[in-house]
Amino acid sequence: MTEITNWDDASEKMIKSLNGDMQRFLFELRNISDLPFQVIEGRRSKQRQHELWEHGEVAESRDSPYCRGTGVNVMITMHTIPCFSPDIYLELAQCAMFAAKNLDMGIYWGATGGLDLRLIGDSLEEKFLDNQKAHSQGLMIQNQRLQYFELA
């Protein structure tokens, strides 16, 4: 079992700027999961959002869940090394599904095409694999954002 560390200072600062429900979700997720993750992006200013849009990094020019403090990116690390495997983020998303159900809070995961994790039931892995297949076949334009969670 992996030892859970506290949020780093940057994560703490980002979490404090988030919507209260998103904060509650992250703390519940932290309590459920044994995966060591940090918050790497939280609330954005509208100016920052627009700058990212100008550089083609985001789809929305002025408003987004990040601007409202309801969207967040996390990074799982193992011994301070960032993890990028879809499998490990699927495991975190499964914990997020239970956190969402525990709090009765709508949460989207960036790799399932905007489905509320509370309502997926036991088929999260199936939905994830369906979206991966659709994306690889060019049937889905939106990138799968494994590290992204948003309030529904």
PDB file of N, CA and C in Angstrom, residues 42-92:
ATOM      1  N   GLY A  42      -6.108  24.384 -10.818  1.00  0.00           N
ATOM      2  CA  GLY A  42      -7.410  24.654 -10.228  1.00  0.00           C
ATOM      3  C   GLY A  42      -8.033  25.878 -10.875  1.00  0.00           C
ATOM      4  N   ARG A  43      -8.450  26.838 -10.044  1.00  0.00           N
ATOM      5  CA  ARG A  43      -9.125  28.031 -10.562  1.00  0.00           C
ATOM      6  C   ARG A  43      -8.173  28.848 -11.444  1.00  0.00           C
ATOM      7  N   ARG A  44      -8.741  29.316 -12.576  1.00  0.00           N
ATOM      8  CA  ARG A  44      -8.020  30.195 -13.501  1.00  0.00           C
ATOM      9  C   ARG A  44      -8.722  31.539 -13.561  1.00  0.00           C
ATOM     10  N   SER A  45      -7.958  32.566 -13.795  1.00  0.00           N
ATOM     11  CA  SER A  45      -8.571  33.864 -14.087  1.00  0.00           C
ATOM     12  C   SER A  45      -9.104  33.814 -15.518  1.00  0.00           C
ATOM     13  N   LYS A  46     -10.050  34.688 -15.827  1.00  0.00           N
ATOM     14  CA  LYS A  46     -10.577  34.733 -17.197  1.00  0.00           C
ATOM     15  C   LYS A  46      -9.489  35.184 -18.164  1.00  0.00           C
ATOM     16  N   GLN A  47      -8.565  36.023 -17.681  1.00  0.00           N
ATOM     17  CA  GLN A  47      -7.452  36.445 -18.517  1.00  0.00           C
ATOM     18  C   GLN A  47      -6.560  35.252 -18.861  1.00  0.00           C
ATOM     19  N   ARG A  48      -6.244  34.422 -17.876  1.00  0.00           N
ATOM     20  CA  ARG A  48      -5.422  33.218 -18.121  1.00  0.00           C
ATOM     21  C   ARG A  48      -6.145  32.263 -19.073  1.00  0.00           C
ATOM     22  N   GLN A  49      -7.447  32.101 -18.888  1.00  0.00           N
ATOM     23  CA  GLN A  49      -8.237  31.246 -19.768  1.00  0.00           C
ATOM     24  C   GLN A  49      -8.148  31.742 -21.207  1.00  0.00           C
ATOM     25  N   HIS A  50      -8.278  33.065 -21.382  1.00  0.00           N
ATOM     26  CA  HIS A  50      -8.217  33.642 -22.721  1.00  0.00           C
ATOM     27  C   HIS A  50      -6.832  33.442 -23.340  1.00  0.00           C
ATOM     28  N   GLU A  51      -5.778  33.600 -22.544  1.00  0.00           N
ATOM     29  CA  GLU A  51      -4.417  33.385 -23.044  1.00  0.00           C
ATOM     30  C   GLU A  51      -4.232  31.939 -23.509  1.00  0.00           C
ATOM     31  N   LEU A  52      -4.727  30.991 -22.722  1.00  0.00           N
ATOM     32  CA  LEU A  52      -4.632  29.581 -23.112  1.00  0.00           C
ATOM     33  C   LEU A  52      -5.407  29.327 -24.395  1.00  0.00           C
ATOM     34  N   TRP A  53      -6.581  29.962 -24.523  1.00  0.00           N
ATOM     35  CA  TRP A  53      -7.391  29.818 -25.730  1.00  0.00           C
ATOM     36  C   TRP A  53      -6.653  30.376 -26.950  1.00  0.00           C
ATOM     37  N   GLU A  54      -6.024  31.552 -26.800  1.00  0.00           N
ATOM     38  CA  GLU A  54      -5.284  32.157 -27.903  1.00  0.00           C
ATOM     39  C   GLU A  54      -4.166  31.254 -28.414  1.00  0.00           C
ATOM     40  N   HIS A  55      -3.610  30.456 -27.521  1.00  0.00           N
ATOM     41  CA  HIS A  55      -2.519  29.549 -27.896  1.00  0.00           C
ATOM     42  C   HIS A  55      -3.021  28.147 -28.265  1.00  0.00           C
ATOM     43  N   GLY A  56      -4.335  27.997 -28.354  1.00  0.00           N
ATOM     44  CA  GLY A  56      -4.908  26.725 -28.775  1.00  0.00           C
ATOM     45  C   GLY A  56      -4.880  25.629 -27.724  1.00  0.00           C
ATOM     46  N   GLU A  57      -4.705  26.002 -26.472  1.00  0.00           N
ATOM     47  CA  GLU A  57      -4.605  25.015 -25.396  1.00  0.00           C
ATOM     48  C   GLU A  57      -5.954  24.623 -24.811  1.00  0.00           C
ATOM     49  N   VAL A  58      -6.969  25.460 -24.986  1.00  0.00           N
ATOM     50  CA  VAL A  58      -8.305  25.184 -24.443  1.00  0.00           C
ATOM     51  C   VAL A  58      -9.359  25.549 -25.483  1.00  0.00           C
ATOM     52  N   ALA A  59     -10.560  24.969 -25.349  1.00  0.00           N
ATOM     53  CA  ALA A  59     -11.638  25.206 -26.314  1.00  0.00           C
ATOM     54  C   ALA A  59     -12.412  26.489 -26.024  1.00  0.00           C
ATOM     55  N   GLU A  60     -12.585  26.831 -24.746  1.00  0.00           N
ATOM     56  CA  GLU A  60     -13.382  28.001 -24.381  1.00  0.00           C
ATOM     57  C   GLU A  60     -12.490  29.225 -24.245  1.00  0.00           C
ATOM     58  N   SER A  61     -12.967  30.381 -24.754  1.00  0.00           N
ATOM     59  CA  SER A  61     -12.137  31.580 -24.719  1.00  0.00           C
ATOM     60  C   SER A  61     -12.254  32.367 -23.411  1.00  0.00           C
ATOM     61  N   ARG A  62     -13.419  32.414 -22.817  1.00  0.00           N
ATOM     62  CA  ARG A  62     -13.607  33.297 -21.659  1.00  0.00           C
ATOM     63  C   ARG A  62     -14.045  32.598 -20.381  1.00  0.00           C
ATOM     64  N   ASP A  63     -14.863  31.604 -20.499  1.00  0.00           N
ATOM     65  CA  ASP A  63     -15.408  30.986 -19.294  1.00  0.00           C
ATOM     66  C   ASP A  63     -15.208  29.480 -19.385  1.00  0.00           C
ATOM     67  N   SER A  64     -14.959  28.895 -18.264  1.00  0.00           N
ATOM     68  CA  SER A  64     -14.800  27.447 -18.216  1.00  0.00           C
ATOM     69  C   SER A  64     -15.016  27.010 -16.776  1.00  0.00           C
ATOM     70  N   PRO A  65     -15.135  25.716 -16.541  1.00  0.00           N
ATOM     71  CA  PRO A  65     -15.228  25.245 -15.163  1.00  0.00           C
ATOM     72  C   PRO A  65     -14.031  25.695 -14.316  1.00  0.00           C
ATOM     73  N   TYR A  66     -12.865  25.832 -14.941  1.00  0.00           N
ATOM     74  CA  TYR A  66     -11.704  26.316 -14.197  1.00  0.00           C
ATOM     75  C   TYR A  66     -11.944  27.736 -13.675  1.00  0.00           C
ATOM     76  N   CYS A  67     -12.570  28.578 -14.490  1.00  0.00           N
ATOM     77  CA  CYS A  67     -12.830  29.962 -14.078  1.00  0.00           C
ATOM     78  C   CYS A  67     -13.824  30.028 -12.923  1.00  0.00           C
ATOM     79  N   ARG A  68     -14.685  29.036 -12.835  1.00  0.00           N
ATOM     80  CA  ARG A  68     -15.678  28.987 -11.749  1.00  0.00           C
ATOM     81  C   ARG A  68     -15.184  28.203 -10.538  1.00  0.00           C
ATOM     82  N   GLY A  69     -13.991  27.622 -10.646  1.00  0.00           N
ATOM     83  CA  GLY A  69     -13.455  26.834  -9.532  1.00  0.00           C
ATOM     84  C   GLY A  69     -14.109  25.475  -9.398  1.00  0.00           C
ATOM     85  N   THR A  70     -14.701  24.994 -10.491  1.00  0.00           N
ATOM     86  CA  THR A  70     -15.385  23.694 -10.449  1.00  0.00           C
ATOM     87  C   THR A  70     -14.695  22.633 -11.301  1.00  0.00           C
ATOM     88  N   GLY A  71     -13.548  22.970 -11.878  1.00  0.00           N
ATOM     89  CA  GLY A  71     -12.763  22.010 -12.645  1.00  0.00           C
ATOM     90  C   GLY A  71     -11.362  21.932 -12.063  1.00  0.00           C
ATOM     91  N   VAL A  72     -10.758  20.754 -12.139  1.00  0.00           N
ATOM     92  CA  VAL A  72      -9.442  20.565 -11.535  1.00  0.00           C
ATOM     93  C   VAL A  72      -8.677  19.481 -12.291  1.00  0.00           C
ATOM     94  N   ASN A  73      -7.367  19.649 -12.367  1.00  0.00           N
ATOM     95  CA  ASN A  73      -6.474  18.607 -12.878  1.00  0.00           C
ATOM     96  C   ASN A  73      -5.640  18.098 -11.713  1.00  0.00           C
ATOM     97  N   VAL A  74      -5.444  16.805 -11.690  1.00  0.00           N
ATOM     98  CA  VAL A  74      -4.626  16.185 -10.651  1.00  0.00           C
ATOM     99  C   VAL A  74      -3.478  15.411 -11.309  1.00  0.00           C
ATOM    100  N   MET A  75      -2.448  15.150 -10.535  1.00  0.00           N
ATOM    101  CA  MET A  75      -1.318  14.350 -11.008  1.00  0.00           C
ATOM    102  C   MET A  75      -1.012  13.298  -9.953  1.00  0.00           C
ATOM    103  N   ILE A  76      -1.018  12.046 -10.379  1.00  0.00           N
ATOM    104  CA  ILE A  76      -0.619  10.956  -9.496  1.00  0.00           C
ATOM    105  C   ILE A  76       0.898  10.819  -9.616  1.00  0.00           C
ATOM    106  N   THR A  77       1.549  10.661  -8.481  1.00  0.00           N
ATOM    107  CA  THR A  77       2.991  10.456  -8.484  1.00  0.00           C
ATOM    108  C   THR A  77       3.334   9.227  -7.653  1.00  0.00           C
ATOM    109  N   MET A  78       4.340   8.528  -8.092  1.00  0.00           N
ATOM    110  CA  MET A  78       4.883   7.407  -7.331  1.00  0.00           C
ATOM    111  C   MET A  78       6.334   7.747  -7.032  1.00  0.00           C
ATOM    112  N   HIS A  79       6.628   7.943  -5.766  1.00  0.00           N
ATOM    113  CA  HIS A  79       7.983   8.326  -5.352  1.00  0.00           C
ATOM    114  C   HIS A  79       8.435   9.576  -6.091  1.00  0.00           C
ATOM    115  N   THR A  80       7.576  10.567  -6.155  1.00  0.00           N
ATOM    116  CA  THR A  80       7.749  11.873  -6.795  1.00  0.00           C
ATOM    117  C   THR A  80       7.832  11.822  -8.323  1.00  0.00           C
ATOM    118  N   ILE A  81       7.633  10.667  -8.928  1.00  0.00           N
ATOM    119  CA  ILE A  81       7.665  10.543 -10.385  1.00  0.00           C
ATOM    120  C   ILE A  81       6.236  10.613 -10.912  1.00  0.00           C
ATOM    121  N   PRO A  82       5.934  11.555 -11.813  1.00  0.00           N
ATOM    122  CA  PRO A  82       4.579  11.661 -12.363  1.00  0.00           C
ATOM    123  C   PRO A  82       4.171  10.397 -13.108  1.00  0.00           C
ATOM    124  N   CYS A  83       2.914  10.009 -12.948  1.00  0.00           N
ATOM    125  CA  CYS A  83       2.358   8.829 -13.623  1.00  0.00           C
ATOM    126  C   CYS A  83       1.415   9.281 -14.740  1.00  0.00           C
ATOM    127  N   PHE A  84       1.459   8.580 -15.852  1.00  0.00           N
ATOM    128  CA  PHE A  84       0.619   8.928 -16.991  1.00  0.00           C
ATOM    129  C   PHE A  84      -0.185   7.747 -17.523  1.00  0.00           C
ATOM    130  N   SER A  85      -0.060   6.596 -16.913  1.00  0.00           N
ATOM    131  CA  SER A  85      -0.758   5.403 -17.381  1.00  0.00           C
ATOM    132  C   SER A  85      -2.269   5.563 -17.243  1.00  0.00           C
ATOM    133  N   PRO A  86      -3.019   5.246 -18.287  1.00  0.00           N
ATOM    134  CA  PRO A  86      -4.486   5.301 -18.175  1.00  0.00           C
ATOM    135  C   PRO A  86      -5.025   4.402 -17.055  1.00  0.00           C
ATOM    136  N   ASP A  87      -4.362   3.278 -16.823  1.00  0.00           N
ATOM    137  CA  ASP A  87      -4.844   2.345 -15.802  1.00  0.00           C
ATOM    138  C   ASP A  87      -4.864   2.955 -14.410  1.00  0.00           C
ATOM    139  N   ILE A  88      -3.841   3.723 -14.074  1.00  0.00           N
ATOM    140  CA  ILE A  88      -3.776   4.297 -12.733  1.00  0.00           C
ATOM    141  C   ILE A  88      -4.824   5.408 -12.570  1.00  0.00           C
ATOM    142  N   TYR A  89      -5.109   6.136 -13.658  1.00  0.00           N
ATOM    143  CA  TYR A  89      -6.151   7.169 -13.584  1.00  0.00           C
ATOM    144  C   TYR A  89      -7.543   6.547 -13.579  1.00  0.00           C
ATOM    145  N   LEU A  90      -7.702   5.405 -14.213  1.00  0.00           N
ATOM    146  CA  LEU A  90      -8.964   4.670 -14.110  1.00  0.00           C
ATOM    147  C   LEU A  90      -9.191   4.257 -12.657  1.00  0.00           C
ATOM    148  N   GLU A  91      -8.142   3.794 -11.999  1.00  0.00           N
ATOM    149  CA  GLU A  91      -8.266   3.429 -10.585  1.00  0.00           C
ATOM    150  C   GLU A  91      -8.668   4.639  -9.740  1.00  0.00           C
ATOM    151  N   LEU A  92      -8.063   5.809 -10.006  1.00  0.00           N
ATOM    152  CA  LEU A  92      -8.439   7.021  -9.268  1.00  0.00           C
ATOM    153  C   LEU A  92      -9.883   7.408  -9.581  1.00  0.00           C
TER     154      LEU A  92
END
